[in-house]
Amino acid sequence: MIRQEEVFKIGRLGKTHGVKGELTMQFDDDVFDRVEADYLVVDVEGILVPFFMEEYRFRSDSTVIVKFEGIDTQERAREMTNCDVFFPLALTGDDEAAPSLLMLVGFDLIEATTGKMIGKIADIDDQTANLLFELEDGTLIPAHDELIESIDPKKRQIVMTLPEGLLTI
């Protein structure tokens, strides 16, 4: 069984494409194209299921059309629309597959001086000039290199030294 901490979200399946079981997939990370991977993990009704890719082709810089093994009809593909797509962390061990910021979603954010957990990262906001960690409670934390003390992928923790008063704003 695949656990949530073994994968990171890279996109979402959209509508069907054609009648042979193809689907559009909007992605935030093209790691599936940069790393040798035969499968992607799809959240099907809360269960993480691996699906082997027969083929995929880029439609734009953020959309692909993907064909999964065993999904051969438009009806079967329609069952998978709007499902989140994940990539296995175990397949990203290669230096060439530079870790994506999206891999940090789900990590605990720890304050370095107190050792106190600040919260869990729910999203990465890269829409502004400054990269921000968005915590589950909506708090935004600047994700600046100078503030990050360490990242422990095994513990799924990021230790940061935060400017005084940041959490009381």
GROMACS .gro file of C-alpha atoms in nm:
model
  169
    1MET     CA    1   0.000   0.000   0.000
    2ILE     CA    2   0.132   0.343  -0.096
    3ARG     CA    3   0.132   0.599   0.185
    4GLN     CA    4   0.089   0.976   0.146
    5GLU     CA    5   0.437   1.044   0.284
    6GLU     CA    6   0.590   0.832   0.005
    7VAL     CA    7   0.463   1.059  -0.274
    8PHE     CA    8   0.423   1.425  -0.363
    9LYS     CA    9   0.154   1.588  -0.570
   10ILE     CA   10   0.252   1.688  -0.922
   11GLY     CA   11  -0.084   1.755  -1.085
   12ARG     CA   12  -0.444   1.667  -1.154
   13LEU     CA   13  -0.622   1.467  -1.420
   14GLY     CA   14  -0.863   1.670  -1.629
   15LYS     CA   15  -1.111   1.571  -1.893
   16THR     CA   16  -1.089   1.275  -2.126
   17HIS     CA   17  -0.922   1.310  -2.464
   18GLY     CA   18  -1.062   1.102  -2.747
   19VAL     CA   19  -1.226   0.762  -2.711
   20LYS     CA   20  -0.928   0.535  -2.636
   21GLY     CA   21  -0.887   0.617  -2.267
   22GLU     CA   22  -0.653   0.914  -2.284
   23LEU     CA   23  -0.673   1.191  -2.024
   24THR     CA   24  -0.541   1.543  -1.999
   25MET     CA   25  -0.323   1.611  -1.698
   26GLN     CA   26  -0.238   1.957  -1.569
   27PHE     CA   27   0.095   1.941  -1.389
   28ASP     CA   28   0.299   2.169  -1.167
   29ASP     CA   29   0.614   1.956  -1.184
   30ASP     CA   30   0.748   1.774  -1.490
   31VAL     CA   31   0.950   1.528  -1.281
   32PHE     CA   32   0.777   1.238  -1.461
   33ASP     CA   33   0.954   1.355  -1.780
   34ARG     CA   34   1.294   1.420  -1.619
   35VAL     CA   35   1.319   1.094  -1.425
   36GLU     CA   36   1.295   0.738  -1.547
   37ALA     CA   37   0.948   0.646  -1.424
   38ASP     CA   38   0.707   0.390  -1.559
   39TYR     CA   39   0.415   0.486  -1.339
   40LEU     CA   40   0.236   0.767  -1.164
   41VAL     CA   41   0.025   0.741  -0.850
   42VAL     CA   42  -0.337   0.850  -0.871
   43ASP     CA   43  -0.565   0.925  -0.575
   44VAL     CA   44  -0.875   0.721  -0.655
   45GLU     CA   45  -1.140   0.784  -0.391
   46GLY     CA   46  -0.879   0.833  -0.119
   47ILE     CA   47  -0.665   0.534  -0.217
   48LEU     CA   48  -0.324   0.589  -0.379
   49VAL     CA   49  -0.308   0.359  -0.681
   50PRO     CA   50  -0.011   0.319  -0.919
   51PHE     CA   51  -0.095   0.344  -1.290
   52PHE     CA   52   0.162   0.250  -1.553
   53MET     CA   53   0.194   0.497  -1.838
   54GLU     CA   54   0.173   0.360  -2.191
   55GLU     CA   55   0.259   0.699  -2.334
   56TYR     CA   56   0.224   1.072  -2.285
   57ARG     CA   57   0.269   1.376  -2.502
   58PHE     CA   58   0.297   1.740  -2.414
   59ARG     CA   59   0.009   1.963  -2.511
   60SER     CA   60   0.156   2.276  -2.349
   61ASP     CA   61   0.417   2.361  -2.087
   62SER     CA   62   0.173   2.264  -1.811
   63THR     CA   63  -0.051   2.000  -1.975
   64VAL     CA   64   0.008   1.651  -2.110
   65ILE     CA   65  -0.216   1.391  -2.263
   66VAL     CA   66  -0.151   1.064  -2.086
   67LYS     CA   67  -0.254   0.706  -2.162
   68PHE     CA   68  -0.248   0.458  -1.874
   69GLU     CA   69  -0.233   0.080  -1.914
   70GLY     CA   70  -0.573  -0.081  -1.866
   71ILE     CA   71  -0.765   0.240  -1.929
   72ASP     CA   72  -0.887   0.175  -2.282
   73THR     CA   73  -1.225   0.345  -2.307
   74GLN     CA   74  -1.358   0.694  -2.267
   75GLU     CA   75  -1.595   0.568  -1.997
   76ARG     CA   76  -1.312   0.417  -1.791
   77ALA     CA   77  -1.103   0.734  -1.835
   78ARG     CA   78  -1.398   0.949  -1.725
   79GLU     CA   79  -1.392   0.771  -1.386
   80MET     CA   80  -1.044   0.916  -1.329
   81THR     CA   81  -1.119   1.279  -1.413
   82ASN     CA   82  -1.043   1.531  -1.136
   83CYS     CA   83  -0.817   1.286  -0.952
   84ASP     CA   84  -0.492   1.417  -0.804
   85VAL     CA   85  -0.169   1.273  -0.948
   86PHE     CA   86   0.140   1.205  -0.738
   87PHE     CA   87   0.501   1.102  -0.800
   88PRO     CA   88   0.692   0.852  -0.582
   89LEU     CA   89   0.962   1.016  -0.370
   90ALA     CA   90   1.174   0.700  -0.401
   91LEU     CA   91   1.222   0.764  -0.773
   92THR     CA   92   1.369   1.113  -0.721
   93GLY     CA   93   1.695   1.002  -0.555
   94ASP     CA   94   1.896   1.097  -0.865
   95ASP     CA   95   2.081   1.433  -0.858
   96GLU     CA   96   1.953   1.499  -1.208
   97ALA     CA   97   1.600   1.497  -1.068
   98ALA     CA   98   1.646   1.809  -0.863
   99PRO     CA   99   1.388   1.802  -0.588
  100SER     CA  100   1.082   2.008  -0.657
  101LEU     CA  101   0.946   2.255  -0.407
  102LEU     CA  102   0.621   2.060  -0.424
  103MET     CA  103   0.802   1.774  -0.250
  104LEU     CA  104   0.798   1.990   0.064
  105VAL     CA  105   0.417   1.996   0.086
  106GLY     CA  106   0.322   1.793   0.393
  107PHE     CA  107   0.651   1.861   0.574
  108ASP     CA  108   0.639   1.989   0.933
  109LEU     CA  109   0.787   2.335   0.985
  110ILE     CA  110   0.997   2.353   1.303
  111GLU     CA  111   1.128   2.674   1.465
  112ALA     CA  112   1.505   2.628   1.514
  113THR     CA  113   1.554   2.817   1.841
  114THR     CA  114   1.262   2.661   2.030
  115GLY     CA  115   1.224   2.326   1.849
  116LYS     CA  116   0.851   2.398   1.843
  117MET     CA  117   0.638   2.282   1.552
  118ILE     CA  118   0.492   2.584   1.374
  119GLY     CA  119   0.267   2.389   1.140
  120LYS     CA  120   0.244   2.164   0.838
  121ILE     CA  121   0.312   2.298   0.488
  122ALA     CA  122  -0.009   2.281   0.284
  123ASP     CA  123   0.113   2.458  -0.030
  124ILE     CA  124   0.400   2.650  -0.187
  125ASP     CA  125   0.311   2.999  -0.310
  126ASP     CA  126   0.542   3.098  -0.594
  127GLN     CA  127   0.313   3.362  -0.744
  128THR     CA  128   0.496   3.653  -0.582
  129ALA     CA  129   0.858   3.770  -0.595
  130ASN     CA  130   0.916   3.597  -0.261
  131LEU     CA  131   0.855   3.224  -0.229
  132LEU     CA  132   0.619   3.143   0.060
  133PHE     CA  133   0.529   2.831   0.256
  134GLU     CA  134   0.153   2.827   0.316
  135LEU     CA  135   0.070   2.638   0.634
  136GLU     CA  136  -0.252   2.443   0.689
  137ASP     CA  137  -0.387   2.725   0.909
  138GLY     CA  138  -0.329   2.979   0.629
  139THR     CA  139  -0.015   3.132   0.779
  140LEU     CA  140   0.241   3.241   0.518
  141ILE     CA  141   0.610   3.193   0.598
  142PRO     CA  142   0.888   3.329   0.373
  143ALA     CA  143   1.080   3.033   0.226
  144HIS     CA  144   1.411   3.215   0.201
  145ASP     CA  145   1.734   3.010   0.193
  146GLU     CA  146   1.887   3.218   0.472
  147LEU     CA  147   1.600   3.123   0.707
  148ILE     CA  148   1.614   2.748   0.640
  149GLU     CA  149   1.854   2.570   0.873
  150SER     CA  150   1.794   2.216   0.750
  151ILE     CA  151   1.558   1.991   0.556
  152ASP     CA  152   1.519   1.631   0.669
  153PRO     CA  153   1.333   1.429   0.401
  154LYS     CA  154   1.321   1.116   0.620
  155LYS     CA  155   1.152   1.297   0.909
  156ARG     CA  156   0.962   1.522   0.664
  157GLN     CA  157   1.073   1.831   0.856
  158ILE     CA  158   1.209   2.173   0.773
  159VAL     CA  159   1.390   2.358   1.051
  160MET     CA  160   1.384   2.736   1.013
  161THR     CA  161   1.504   3.038   1.208
  162LEU     CA  162   1.217   3.283   1.184
  163PRO     CA  163   1.246   3.658   1.230
  164GLU     CA  164   1.126   3.770   1.571
  165GLY     CA  165   0.757   3.862   1.572
  166LEU     CA  166   0.676   3.696   1.236
  167LEU     CA  167   0.420   3.459   1.386
  168THR     CA  168   0.244   3.734   1.581
  169ILE     CA  169   0.162   3.947   1.276
   0.00000   0.00000   0.00000
